[in-house]
Amino acid sequence: MNSRYDVVILGAGHNGLVAATYLARVGLSVLMLEKNDYIGGATTSQKLFPDYDARLSRYSYLVSLFPEKIIRDLGLTLELHRRATASFTPYVKDGRHAGLLLSNADEETSRQSIVDLTGSDAEHEQMKRFYGLSRVFAEHVWDTMLEPLVPKEEFKRRFDVDDISREAWRSLAEEPLGSAIERYLQNDLVRGLVLTDAKIGVFTHPHDPSLLQNRCFLYHLIGNKTGEWKVPVGGIGAVARELEQAARKAGAELLTNVDLRALDLNGTRKTVEFEIKENAGWKLAPPSGKRQTVEARFLLVNFGRNVLAKFTDKPYQPDATDEGSVFKINMLLRRLPKLKVKKYPAADAFCGTFHSDEGYDQMNLSYEQASQRRLPDKTPCEVYCHTLTDDSILAPELRRQGFHTMTLFGLDAPYWLFAKDNKTMRKRAEKKFLASMNQWLEEPLEDCLAVARSGSLCMESKSPVDIEESLGMYHGNIFHDAPTWPFATTKEQAGTWGVETDWKNVFLCGSSALRGGAVSGIPGHNAARKVLGLIEKTPST
Ligand SMILES: Cc1cc2nc3c(=O)[nH]c(=O)nc-3n(C[C@H](O)[C@H](O)[C@H](O)COP(=O)(O)OP(=O)(O)OC[C@H]3O[C@@H](n4cnc5c(N)ncnc54)[C@H](O)[C@@H]3O)c2cc1C
């Protein structure tokens, strides 16, 4: 390890790895410093249950927003598989269990399933019209994500070309999303299905005047212009592994188990003081416990602005919309549970996004109840079974025996519910989310879980408090803070890369940059472009 680098990157999430690779490839010396004992941050697969050889995507799991351009630029090999089912929503009609299945493979199946639910074709047609708006938005927006920010007014002018573009702008960027949902769609379940994409990871409701729900919705619908979420083969950890290899190959140095002690951001050269918590076996790593100092011309910050604030005299001033809202359960199953609905095989229902208690009115109620600082009576959640699309994350023996992984992502679970007594609330929330799923199953999910040698069930739950503790994400916000608009909302932002900070040559390269959030590599790319632009202007200090 040297004492001087061109670039030091704080944190080794996937965005930091993207930035490191771009910068090291042009010959800059790059050092990454990571507090955890692994690389990848929220983009990691881990063997969570030591008795079983199954590598679960511990935090993030699906990919939509990772641009083809970054994949090409960095020569990455990422295999992303399409899920045969987009979504499945079980419901009870006239006392009988039924399900709404939207297929990725066959539109007629989706149409018929909506007709079964609503009694006519109208809702299907309206749904297509509604999603047409986000398609138009994606067309206008997607390619700009890897360019400097365009002022809002100019952006709006780009939509002023035809009726559908103008309607897309109004419905998605100006009025609360709830207005368009209610204008286009009549069925409560279909409305709820659409709304979930506006609530993933954040605490909001259809008519939220902050338009947080619109921003969250756009992030879920614009990826690579299709908004389709795909399963990374080998789990989400395969994305981080591929990026780690690219960064190392380009010459970046990576240190884990780093205990960051102090930053000096004011001088021409930035200084970083740290200790190694425990020597993780890196041959060239400094000895643990001894304080190290490195200097850098550029400092890139991969973790959130909340973590950065701890090392500076500028306090972090979060907005109410920055609050995280998520409950994740990672499970290993011995077998897929049987469904009460008989029309669709469990494998079709579980291979897409399985929605439970996510009706529109139901989610208005769960939001209201969580706002009153209590766990909602009915906890909305969605469940994914990735091994139905890619079983390579299971050892052959487990595949043969019919094992599967299952992920539950819970909504309306804001940080404050867990802040006071995380352990008790985590247990209570876990019980509620499992009960939500069990109402659709012939056998309780618990009976299908694998059992460890110790006798415990193979299930791990993560509240926003746990997520903040493990990764530093502010109040468990999976995007570091509230998702931002894809355009500049102030004069100062216009023309910038959205990565700038109060300090010269210190840039955000992670999700807390403007247009950060999700597994996208976008802020990593944009921070690298910012640095490369500056180097072109002043090649050396
Ligand atoms: C439960 C969950 C589910 C999600 N699901 C999806 C999904 O399916 N698809 C999707 O696109 N997105 C998803 N996301 C969001 C996505 O994972 C993140 O937005 C993204 O991975 C963040 O990447 P990053 O590189 O910007 O930051 P991070 O991954 O947060 O990386 C920051 C790094 O900084 C390190 N760090 C923190 N503090 C310090 C310190 N003091 N010193 C040194 N290092 C430090 C952290 O350990 C971490 O490695 C999910 C997130 C969560 C939590």
mmCIF file of C-alpha atoms in Angstrom, residues 61-399:
data_model
loop_
_atom_site.group_PDB
_atom_site.id
_atom_site.type_symbol
_atom_site.label_atom_id
_atom_site.label_comp_id
_atom_site.label_asym_id
_atom_site.label_seq_id
_atom_site.Cartn_x
_atom_site.Cartn_y
_atom_site.Cartn_z
ATOM 1 C CA TYR A 61 -31.701 -9.150 -5.695
ATOM 2 C CA LEU A 62 -33.058 -7.891 -9.056
ATOM 3 C CA VAL A 63 -31.448 -5.726 -11.737
ATOM 4 C CA SER A 64 -33.125 -3.278 -14.100
ATOM 5 C CA LEU A 65 -31.248 0.011 -13.938
ATOM 6 C CA PHE A 66 -27.717 -1.117 -14.810
ATOM 7 C CA PRO A 67 -27.028 0.575 -18.188
ATOM 8 C CA GLU A 68 -25.817 -1.456 -21.143
ATOM 9 C CA LYS A 69 -23.244 1.284 -21.742
ATOM 10 C CA ILE A 70 -21.441 0.608 -18.442
ATOM 11 C CA ILE A 71 -21.482 -3.129 -19.143
ATOM 12 C CA ARG A 72 -19.882 -2.494 -22.544
ATOM 13 C CA ASP A 73 -17.406 0.165 -21.352
ATOM 14 C CA LEU A 74 -16.072 -2.032 -18.549
ATOM 15 C CA GLY A 75 -16.242 -5.293 -20.518
ATOM 16 C CA LEU A 76 -18.438 -6.938 -17.889
ATOM 17 C CA THR A 77 -20.039 -10.332 -18.287
ATOM 18 C CA LEU A 78 -23.412 -10.059 -16.595
ATOM 19 C CA GLU A 79 -26.024 -12.647 -17.309
ATOM 20 C CA LEU A 80 -29.504 -11.349 -16.519
ATOM 21 C CA HIS A 81 -32.427 -13.729 -16.890
ATOM 22 C CA ARG A 82 -35.999 -12.820 -17.677
ATOM 23 C CA ARG A 83 -38.641 -14.126 -15.255
ATOM 24 C CA ALA A 84 -41.454 -15.992 -17.008
ATOM 25 C CA THR A 85 -44.005 -14.350 -14.705
ATOM 26 C CA ALA A 86 -43.943 -10.606 -14.067
ATOM 27 C CA SER A 87 -46.284 -10.708 -11.077
ATOM 28 C CA PHE A 88 -48.853 -12.808 -9.280
ATOM 29 C CA THR A 89 -51.459 -11.422 -6.886
ATOM 30 C CA PRO A 90 -53.679 -13.888 -5.034
ATOM 31 C CA TYR A 91 -57.195 -12.792 -4.035
ATOM 32 C CA VAL A 92 -60.513 -14.227 -2.880
ATOM 33 C CA LYS A 93 -63.596 -13.706 -5.082
ATOM 34 C CA ASP A 94 -67.036 -15.044 -4.207
ATOM 35 C CA GLY A 95 -65.419 -17.104 -1.440
ATOM 36 C CA ARG A 96 -62.981 -18.817 -3.822
ATOM 37 C CA HIS A 97 -59.206 -18.386 -4.030
ATOM 38 C CA ALA A 98 -58.069 -16.927 -7.339
ATOM 39 C CA GLY A 99 -55.040 -15.082 -8.696
ATOM 40 C CA LEU A 100 -54.045 -12.281 -11.044
ATOM 41 C CA LEU A 101 -51.094 -13.453 -13.113
ATOM 42 C CA LEU A 102 -49.243 -11.047 -15.381
ATOM 43 C CA SER A 103 -46.980 -12.959 -17.691
ATOM 44 C CA ASN A 104 -43.718 -11.803 -19.273
ATOM 45 C CA ALA A 105 -44.102 -14.474 -21.936
ATOM 46 C CA ASP A 106 -47.729 -14.419 -23.030
ATOM 47 C CA GLU A 107 -49.908 -11.327 -23.107
ATOM 48 C CA GLU A 108 -53.087 -13.357 -23.602
ATOM 49 C CA THR A 109 -52.557 -15.023 -20.189
ATOM 50 C CA SER A 110 -52.322 -11.577 -18.585
ATOM 51 C CA ARG A 111 -55.381 -10.279 -20.439
ATOM 52 C CA GLN A 112 -57.488 -13.281 -19.489
ATOM 53 C CA SER A 113 -56.350 -13.061 -15.886
ATOM 54 C CA ILE A 114 -57.447 -9.394 -15.693
ATOM 55 C CA VAL A 115 -60.772 -10.292 -17.309
ATOM 56 C CA ASP A 116 -61.248 -13.024 -14.657
ATOM 57 C CA LEU A 117 -60.675 -10.430 -11.949
ATOM 58 C CA THR A 118 -62.624 -7.474 -13.321
ATOM 59 C CA GLY A 119 -65.182 -9.054 -15.665
ATOM 60 C CA SER A 120 -64.100 -7.128 -18.773
ATOM 61 C CA ASP A 121 -61.230 -6.154 -21.067
ATOM 62 C CA ALA A 122 -61.361 -2.497 -20.119
ATOM 63 C CA GLU A 123 -58.910 -2.618 -17.191
ATOM 64 C CA HIS A 124 -56.335 -4.474 -19.278
ATOM 65 C CA GLU A 125 -56.526 -1.801 -21.990
ATOM 66 C CA GLN A 126 -56.299 0.974 -19.414
ATOM 67 C CA MET A 127 -53.328 -0.681 -17.753
ATOM 68 C CA LYS A 128 -51.520 -0.801 -21.102
ATOM 69 C CA ARG A 129 -52.294 2.911 -21.608
ATOM 70 C CA PHE A 130 -51.031 3.732 -18.128
ATOM 71 C CA TYR A 131 -47.759 1.841 -18.584
ATOM 72 C CA GLY A 132 -47.458 3.492 -21.999
ATOM 73 C CA LEU A 133 -46.837 6.722 -20.077
ATOM 74 C CA SER A 134 -43.836 5.334 -18.207
ATOM 75 C CA ARG A 135 -42.518 3.831 -21.459
ATOM 76 C CA VAL A 136 -42.610 7.303 -23.030
ATOM 77 C CA PHE A 137 -40.949 8.767 -19.940
ATOM 78 C CA ALA A 138 -38.214 6.133 -20.097
ATOM 79 C CA GLU A 139 -37.578 6.928 -23.775
ATOM 80 C CA HIS A 140 -37.015 10.592 -22.944
ATOM 81 C CA VAL A 141 -35.025 10.006 -19.757
ATOM 82 C CA TRP A 142 -32.916 6.901 -19.865
ATOM 83 C CA ASP A 143 -29.998 8.049 -22.025
ATOM 84 C CA THR A 144 -29.651 11.265 -20.004
ATOM 85 C CA MET A 145 -28.833 9.359 -16.818
ATOM 86 C CA LEU A 146 -25.186 9.124 -17.894
ATOM 87 C CA GLU A 147 -24.966 12.814 -18.867
ATOM 88 C CA PRO A 148 -24.855 16.029 -16.823
ATOM 89 C CA LEU A 149 -28.188 17.103 -15.364
ATOM 90 C CA VAL A 150 -30.610 18.922 -17.653
ATOM 91 C CA PRO A 151 -32.691 21.768 -16.116
ATOM 92 C CA LYS A 152 -36.282 20.804 -15.350
ATOM 93 C CA GLU A 153 -37.789 23.365 -17.742
ATOM 94 C CA GLU A 154 -35.682 22.143 -20.654
ATOM 95 C CA PHE A 155 -36.602 18.586 -19.778
ATOM 96 C CA LYS A 156 -40.265 19.477 -19.763
ATOM 97 C CA ARG A 157 -39.903 21.035 -23.230
ATOM 98 C CA ARG A 158 -38.616 17.697 -24.530
ATOM 99 C CA PHE A 159 -41.978 16.203 -23.580
ATOM 100 C CA ASP A 160 -43.871 18.937 -25.393
ATOM 101 C CA VAL A 161 -43.993 16.998 -28.656
ATOM 102 C CA ASP A 162 -47.265 15.087 -28.638
ATOM 103 C CA ASP A 163 -50.263 14.406 -26.414
ATOM 104 C CA ILE A 164 -48.963 11.201 -24.893
ATOM 105 C CA SER A 165 -45.595 12.766 -23.965
ATOM 106 C CA ARG A 166 -47.316 15.770 -22.403
ATOM 107 C CA GLU A 167 -49.623 13.421 -20.491
ATOM 108 C CA ALA A 168 -46.597 11.357 -19.346
ATOM 109 C CA TRP A 169 -44.876 14.476 -18.016
ATOM 110 C CA ARG A 170 -47.987 15.717 -16.211
ATOM 111 C CA SER A 171 -48.923 12.334 -14.723
ATOM 112 C CA LEU A 172 -45.450 11.285 -13.612
ATOM 113 C CA ALA A 173 -43.534 14.494 -12.933
ATOM 114 C CA GLU A 174 -46.140 17.043 -11.887
ATOM 115 C CA GLU A 175 -49.189 15.589 -10.180
ATOM 116 C CA PRO A 176 -49.145 13.011 -7.378
ATOM 117 C CA LEU A 177 -49.061 9.542 -8.928
ATOM 118 C CA GLY A 178 -52.323 8.643 -7.197
ATOM 119 C CA SER A 179 -54.212 10.967 -9.572
ATOM 120 C CA ALA A 180 -53.112 9.073 -12.685
ATOM 121 C CA ILE A 181 -53.601 5.686 -11.024
ATOM 122 C CA GLU A 182 -57.163 6.625 -10.100
ATOM 123 C CA ARG A 183 -57.839 8.231 -13.491
ATOM 124 C CA TYR A 184 -56.672 5.231 -15.505
ATOM 125 C CA LEU A 185 -57.536 2.257 -13.310
ATOM 126 C CA GLN A 186 -60.697 1.240 -11.499
ATOM 127 C CA ASN A 187 -59.909 -2.092 -9.861
ATOM 128 C CA ASP A 188 -58.457 -1.861 -6.345
ATOM 129 C CA LEU A 189 -56.072 -4.796 -6.798
ATOM 130 C CA VAL A 190 -54.766 -3.497 -10.128
ATOM 131 C CA ARG A 191 -54.318 -0.020 -8.652
ATOM 132 C CA GLY A 192 -52.416 -1.554 -5.735
ATOM 133 C CA LEU A 193 -50.220 -3.572 -8.069
ATOM 134 C CA VAL A 194 -49.143 -0.361 -9.808
ATOM 135 C CA LEU A 195 -48.669 1.532 -6.557
ATOM 136 C CA THR A 196 -46.203 -0.960 -5.063
ATOM 137 C CA ASP A 197 -43.452 0.256 -7.386
ATOM 138 C CA ALA A 198 -43.919 3.716 -5.871
ATOM 139 C CA LYS A 199 -43.462 2.435 -2.323
ATOM 140 C CA ILE A 200 -40.511 0.031 -2.483
ATOM 141 C CA GLY A 201 -38.077 1.069 0.252
ATOM 142 C CA VAL A 202 -39.661 4.453 1.027
ATOM 143 C CA PHE A 203 -42.515 5.614 3.230
ATOM 144 C CA THR A 204 -45.111 7.298 1.068
ATOM 145 C CA HIS A 205 -48.689 7.206 -0.236
ATOM 146 C CA PRO A 206 -50.454 7.887 -3.563
ATOM 147 C CA HIS A 207 -51.203 11.574 -2.888
ATOM 148 C CA ASP A 208 -47.965 12.474 -1.096
ATOM 149 C CA PRO A 209 -47.381 16.166 -1.954
ATOM 150 C CA SER A 210 -43.589 15.627 -1.883
ATOM 151 C CA LEU A 211 -43.989 13.400 -4.993
ATOM 152 C CA LEU A 212 -41.617 10.899 -3.378
ATOM 153 C CA GLN A 213 -43.938 8.186 -4.705
ATOM 154 C CA ASN A 214 -43.521 9.487 -8.286
ATOM 155 C CA ARG A 215 -39.725 9.490 -8.027
ATOM 156 C CA CYS A 216 -39.671 5.986 -6.577
ATOM 157 C CA PHE A 217 -42.077 4.796 -9.280
ATOM 158 C CA LEU A 218 -39.912 6.250 -12.075
ATOM 159 C CA TYR A 219 -36.841 4.424 -10.754
ATOM 160 C CA HIS A 220 -38.763 1.208 -11.032
ATOM 161 C CA LEU A 221 -40.040 1.817 -14.564
ATOM 162 C CA ILE A 222 -37.288 3.429 -16.643
ATOM 163 C CA GLY A 223 -34.420 0.907 -16.458
ATOM 164 C CA ASN A 224 -32.863 0.324 -19.880
ATOM 165 C CA LYS A 225 -36.059 1.878 -21.316
ATOM 166 C CA THR A 226 -38.158 -1.201 -20.479
ATOM 167 C CA GLY A 227 -38.275 -1.112 -16.684
ATOM 168 C CA GLU A 228 -38.096 -4.891 -16.620
ATOM 169 C CA TRP A 229 -36.485 -6.397 -13.518
ATOM 170 C CA LYS A 230 -34.278 -9.389 -14.217
ATOM 171 C CA VAL A 231 -32.597 -12.050 -12.127
ATOM 172 C CA PRO A 232 -28.782 -11.895 -12.156
ATOM 173 C CA VAL A 233 -27.437 -15.399 -12.791
ATOM 174 C CA GLY A 234 -25.340 -16.438 -9.791
ATOM 175 C CA GLY A 235 -27.270 -14.021 -7.547
ATOM 176 C CA ILE A 236 -26.657 -10.317 -7.028
ATOM 177 C CA GLY A 237 -23.209 -11.186 -5.656
ATOM 178 C CA ALA A 238 -22.206 -12.183 -9.180
ATOM 179 C CA VAL A 239 -22.605 -8.518 -10.194
ATOM 180 C CA ALA A 240 -20.305 -7.364 -7.386
ATOM 181 C CA ARG A 241 -17.797 -10.157 -8.109
ATOM 182 C CA GLU A 242 -17.626 -9.204 -11.765
ATOM 183 C CA LEU A 243 -17.103 -5.552 -10.855
ATOM 184 C CA GLU A 244 -14.500 -6.417 -8.216
ATOM 185 C CA GLN A 245 -12.540 -8.414 -10.783
ATOM 186 C CA ALA A 246 -12.735 -5.559 -13.277
ATOM 187 C CA ALA A 247 -11.529 -3.054 -10.661
ATOM 188 C CA ARG A 248 -8.619 -5.259 -9.561
ATOM 189 C CA LYS A 249 -7.680 -6.029 -13.158
ATOM 190 C CA ALA A 250 -7.580 -2.313 -13.890
ATOM 191 C CA GLY A 251 -5.166 -1.919 -10.971
ATOM 192 C CA ALA A 252 -7.363 -0.632 -8.137
ATOM 193 C CA GLU A 253 -6.367 -1.685 -4.610
ATOM 194 C CA LEU A 254 -9.099 -2.799 -2.220
ATOM 195 C CA LEU A 255 -8.883 -2.971 1.567
ATOM 196 C CA THR A 256 -11.637 -4.480 3.740
ATOM 197 C CA ASN A 257 -12.087 -4.401 7.543
ATOM 198 C CA VAL A 258 -11.226 -0.735 7.549
ATOM 199 C CA ASP A 259 -12.065 1.376 10.577
ATOM 200 C CA LEU A 260 -12.213 4.924 9.232
ATOM 201 C CA ARG A 261 -10.960 7.374 11.863
ATOM 202 C CA ALA A 262 -10.625 10.846 10.363
ATOM 203 C CA LEU A 263 -10.913 12.770 7.110
ATOM 204 C CA ASP A 264 -9.375 16.087 6.178
ATOM 205 C CA LEU A 265 -11.270 17.390 3.175
ATOM 206 C CA ASN A 266 -10.050 20.964 3.111
ATOM 207 C CA GLY A 267 -6.509 20.868 1.687
ATOM 208 C CA THR A 268 -5.477 20.386 -1.939
ATOM 209 C CA ARG A 269 -4.660 16.815 -1.020
ATOM 210 C CA LYS A 270 -7.293 15.046 1.048
ATOM 211 C CA THR A 271 -6.130 12.877 3.926
ATOM 212 C CA VAL A 272 -7.784 9.757 5.230
ATOM 213 C CA GLU A 273 -6.867 8.155 8.551
ATOM 214 C CA PHE A 274 -7.906 4.605 9.298
ATOM 215 C CA GLU A 275 -7.016 1.367 11.063
ATOM 216 C CA ILE A 276 -7.456 -2.200 9.905
ATOM 217 C CA LYS A 277 -9.893 -3.894 12.279
ATOM 218 C CA GLU A 278 -8.497 -7.312 11.799
ATOM 219 C CA ASN A 279 -6.022 -8.457 9.197
ATOM 220 C CA ALA A 280 -8.170 -10.348 6.719
ATOM 221 C CA GLY A 281 -5.259 -12.085 5.093
ATOM 222 C CA TRP A 282 -4.398 -9.498 2.466
ATOM 223 C CA LYS A 283 -0.720 -10.032 1.892
ATOM 224 C CA LEU A 284 -0.050 -6.336 1.421
ATOM 225 C CA ALA A 285 -2.470 -5.062 4.053
ATOM 226 C CA PRO A 286 -1.077 -2.942 6.855
ATOM 227 C CA PRO A 287 -1.051 -4.600 10.282
ATOM 228 C CA SER A 288 -4.295 -4.389 12.240
ATOM 229 C CA GLY A 289 -4.660 -1.787 14.955
ATOM 230 C CA LYS A 290 -1.982 0.577 13.583
ATOM 231 C CA ARG A 291 -3.235 3.957 12.406
ATOM 232 C CA GLN A 292 -2.557 4.624 8.703
ATOM 233 C CA THR A 293 -2.750 7.843 6.742
ATOM 234 C CA VAL A 294 -3.215 8.071 2.993
ATOM 235 C CA GLU A 295 -3.438 11.164 0.819
ATOM 236 C CA ALA A 296 -5.447 11.598 -2.346
ATOM 237 C CA ARG A 297 -6.033 14.227 -4.964
ATOM 238 C CA PHE A 298 -9.658 13.129 -5.295
ATOM 239 C CA LEU A 299 -11.865 11.573 -2.668
ATOM 240 C CA LEU A 300 -14.937 9.637 -3.777
ATOM 241 C CA VAL A 301 -17.606 8.850 -1.226
ATOM 242 C CA ASN A 302 -19.486 5.611 -1.857
ATOM 243 C CA PHE A 303 -21.393 5.519 1.425
ATOM 244 C CA GLY A 304 -24.251 7.912 2.233
ATOM 245 C CA ARG A 305 -23.994 11.586 3.147
ATOM 246 C CA ASN A 306 -25.095 10.619 6.669
ATOM 247 C CA VAL A 307 -21.879 8.603 7.151
ATOM 248 C CA LEU A 308 -19.738 11.325 5.587
ATOM 249 C CA ALA A 309 -21.203 13.875 8.034
ATOM 250 C CA LYS A 310 -19.789 11.898 10.962
ATOM 251 C CA PHE A 311 -16.286 12.742 9.771
ATOM 252 C CA THR A 312 -16.878 16.418 9.015
ATOM 253 C CA ASP A 313 -18.107 19.493 10.870
ATOM 254 C CA LYS A 314 -21.181 19.718 8.623
ATOM 255 C CA PRO A 315 -24.103 17.820 10.176
ATOM 256 C CA TYR A 316 -26.339 15.656 8.000
ATOM 257 C CA GLN A 317 -29.725 17.289 7.596
ATOM 258 C CA PRO A 318 -32.140 14.649 6.372
ATOM 259 C CA ASP A 319 -35.514 15.429 4.884
ATOM 260 C CA ALA A 320 -38.600 13.553 6.129
ATOM 261 C CA THR A 321 -38.659 11.740 2.762
ATOM 262 C CA ASP A 322 -35.199 10.244 3.443
ATOM 263 C CA GLU A 323 -36.658 7.811 5.985
ATOM 264 C CA GLY A 324 -36.166 4.150 5.074
ATOM 265 C CA SER A 325 -39.140 1.765 5.021
ATOM 266 C CA VAL A 326 -38.355 -1.892 4.426
ATOM 267 C CA PHE A 327 -38.530 -5.293 6.052
ATOM 268 C CA LYS A 328 -36.620 -8.069 4.360
ATOM 269 C CA ILE A 329 -36.805 -11.781 5.107
ATOM 270 C CA ASN A 330 -34.326 -14.156 3.477
ATOM 271 C CA MET A 331 -35.435 -17.780 3.498
ATOM 272 C CA LEU A 332 -34.200 -21.176 2.377
ATOM 273 C CA LEU A 333 -37.042 -23.602 1.588
ATOM 274 C CA ARG A 334 -37.018 -27.403 1.492
ATOM 275 C CA ARG A 335 -39.920 -27.235 -0.944
ATOM 276 C CA LEU A 336 -42.194 -24.669 -2.546
ATOM 277 C CA PRO A 337 -45.367 -24.161 -0.517
ATOM 278 C CA LYS A 338 -48.689 -25.279 -2.010
ATOM 279 C CA LEU A 339 -51.112 -22.502 -2.925
ATOM 280 C CA LYS A 340 -54.808 -22.366 -2.072
ATOM 281 C CA VAL A 341 -55.545 -21.152 -5.597
ATOM 282 C CA LYS A 342 -55.560 -24.133 -7.922
ATOM 283 C CA LYS A 343 -55.636 -22.451 -11.316
ATOM 284 C CA TYR A 344 -51.912 -21.589 -11.352
ATOM 285 C CA PRO A 345 -49.018 -23.878 -10.401
ATOM 286 C CA ALA A 346 -46.947 -22.589 -7.463
ATOM 287 C CA ALA A 347 -43.882 -22.397 -9.710
ATOM 288 C CA ASP A 348 -45.663 -19.918 -12.043
ATOM 289 C CA ALA A 349 -46.949 -17.834 -9.140
ATOM 290 C CA PHE A 350 -43.643 -17.645 -7.270
ATOM 291 C CA CYS A 351 -41.273 -17.046 -10.163
ATOM 292 C CA GLY A 352 -42.430 -13.447 -10.565
ATOM 293 C CA THR A 353 -43.246 -10.868 -7.889
ATOM 294 C CA PHE A 354 -45.850 -12.395 -5.578
ATOM 295 C CA HIS A 355 -47.947 -9.598 -4.019
ATOM 296 C CA SER A 356 -49.691 -10.025 -0.677
ATOM 297 C CA ASP A 357 -51.940 -7.498 1.090
ATOM 298 C CA GLU A 358 -51.095 -4.902 -1.521
ATOM 299 C CA GLY A 359 -54.541 -3.679 -2.512
ATOM 300 C CA TYR A 360 -54.739 0.116 -3.046
ATOM 301 C CA ASP A 361 -57.112 0.832 -0.148
ATOM 302 C CA GLN A 362 -55.310 -1.678 2.034
ATOM 303 C CA MET A 363 -52.003 0.149 1.482
ATOM 304 C CA ASN A 364 -53.605 3.513 2.231
ATOM 305 C CA LEU A 365 -54.628 1.988 5.548
ATOM 306 C CA SER A 366 -51.264 0.367 6.286
ATOM 307 C CA TYR A 367 -49.553 3.698 5.551
ATOM 308 C CA GLU A 368 -51.920 5.483 7.915
ATOM 309 C CA GLN A 369 -51.403 2.913 10.684
ATOM 310 C CA ALA A 370 -47.600 2.984 10.346
ATOM 311 C CA SER A 371 -47.772 6.813 10.424
ATOM 312 C CA GLN A 372 -49.415 6.416 13.828
ATOM 313 C CA ARG A 373 -46.252 4.591 14.861
ATOM 314 C CA ARG A 374 -47.672 1.084 14.972
ATOM 315 C CA LEU A 375 -47.273 -2.033 12.893
ATOM 316 C CA PRO A 376 -50.121 -2.159 10.367
ATOM 317 C CA ASP A 377 -52.839 -4.777 10.958
ATOM 318 C CA LYS A 378 -52.173 -6.143 7.474
ATOM 319 C CA THR A 379 -48.559 -5.813 6.351
ATOM 320 C CA PRO A 380 -48.116 -5.397 2.578
ATOM 321 C CA CYS A 381 -45.272 -7.389 1.090
ATOM 322 C CA GLU A 382 -43.958 -9.054 -2.017
ATOM 323 C CA VAL A 383 -42.160 -12.310 -2.344
ATOM 324 C CA TYR A 384 -39.655 -13.581 -4.899
ATOM 325 C CA CYS A 385 -38.318 -17.043 -5.557
ATOM 326 C CA HIS A 386 -35.199 -16.546 -7.670
ATOM 327 C CA THR A 387 -34.231 -20.181 -7.890
ATOM 328 C CA LEU A 388 -37.205 -20.688 -10.235
ATOM 329 C CA THR A 389 -35.366 -18.499 -12.754
ATOM 330 C CA ASP A 390 -31.754 -19.277 -11.827
ATOM 331 C CA ASP A 391 -30.988 -22.246 -9.599
ATOM 332 C CA SER A 392 -27.200 -21.871 -9.919
ATOM 333 C CA ILE A 393 -27.105 -20.314 -6.430
ATOM 334 C CA LEU A 394 -27.928 -23.729 -4.960
ATOM 335 C CA ALA A 395 -25.503 -26.642 -4.722
ATOM 336 C CA PRO A 396 -26.528 -29.542 -7.058
ATOM 337 C CA GLU A 397 -27.515 -31.638 -4.045
ATOM 338 C CA LEU A 398 -30.004 -28.990 -2.854
ATOM 339 C CA ARG A 399 -31.402 -28.561 -6.377
#
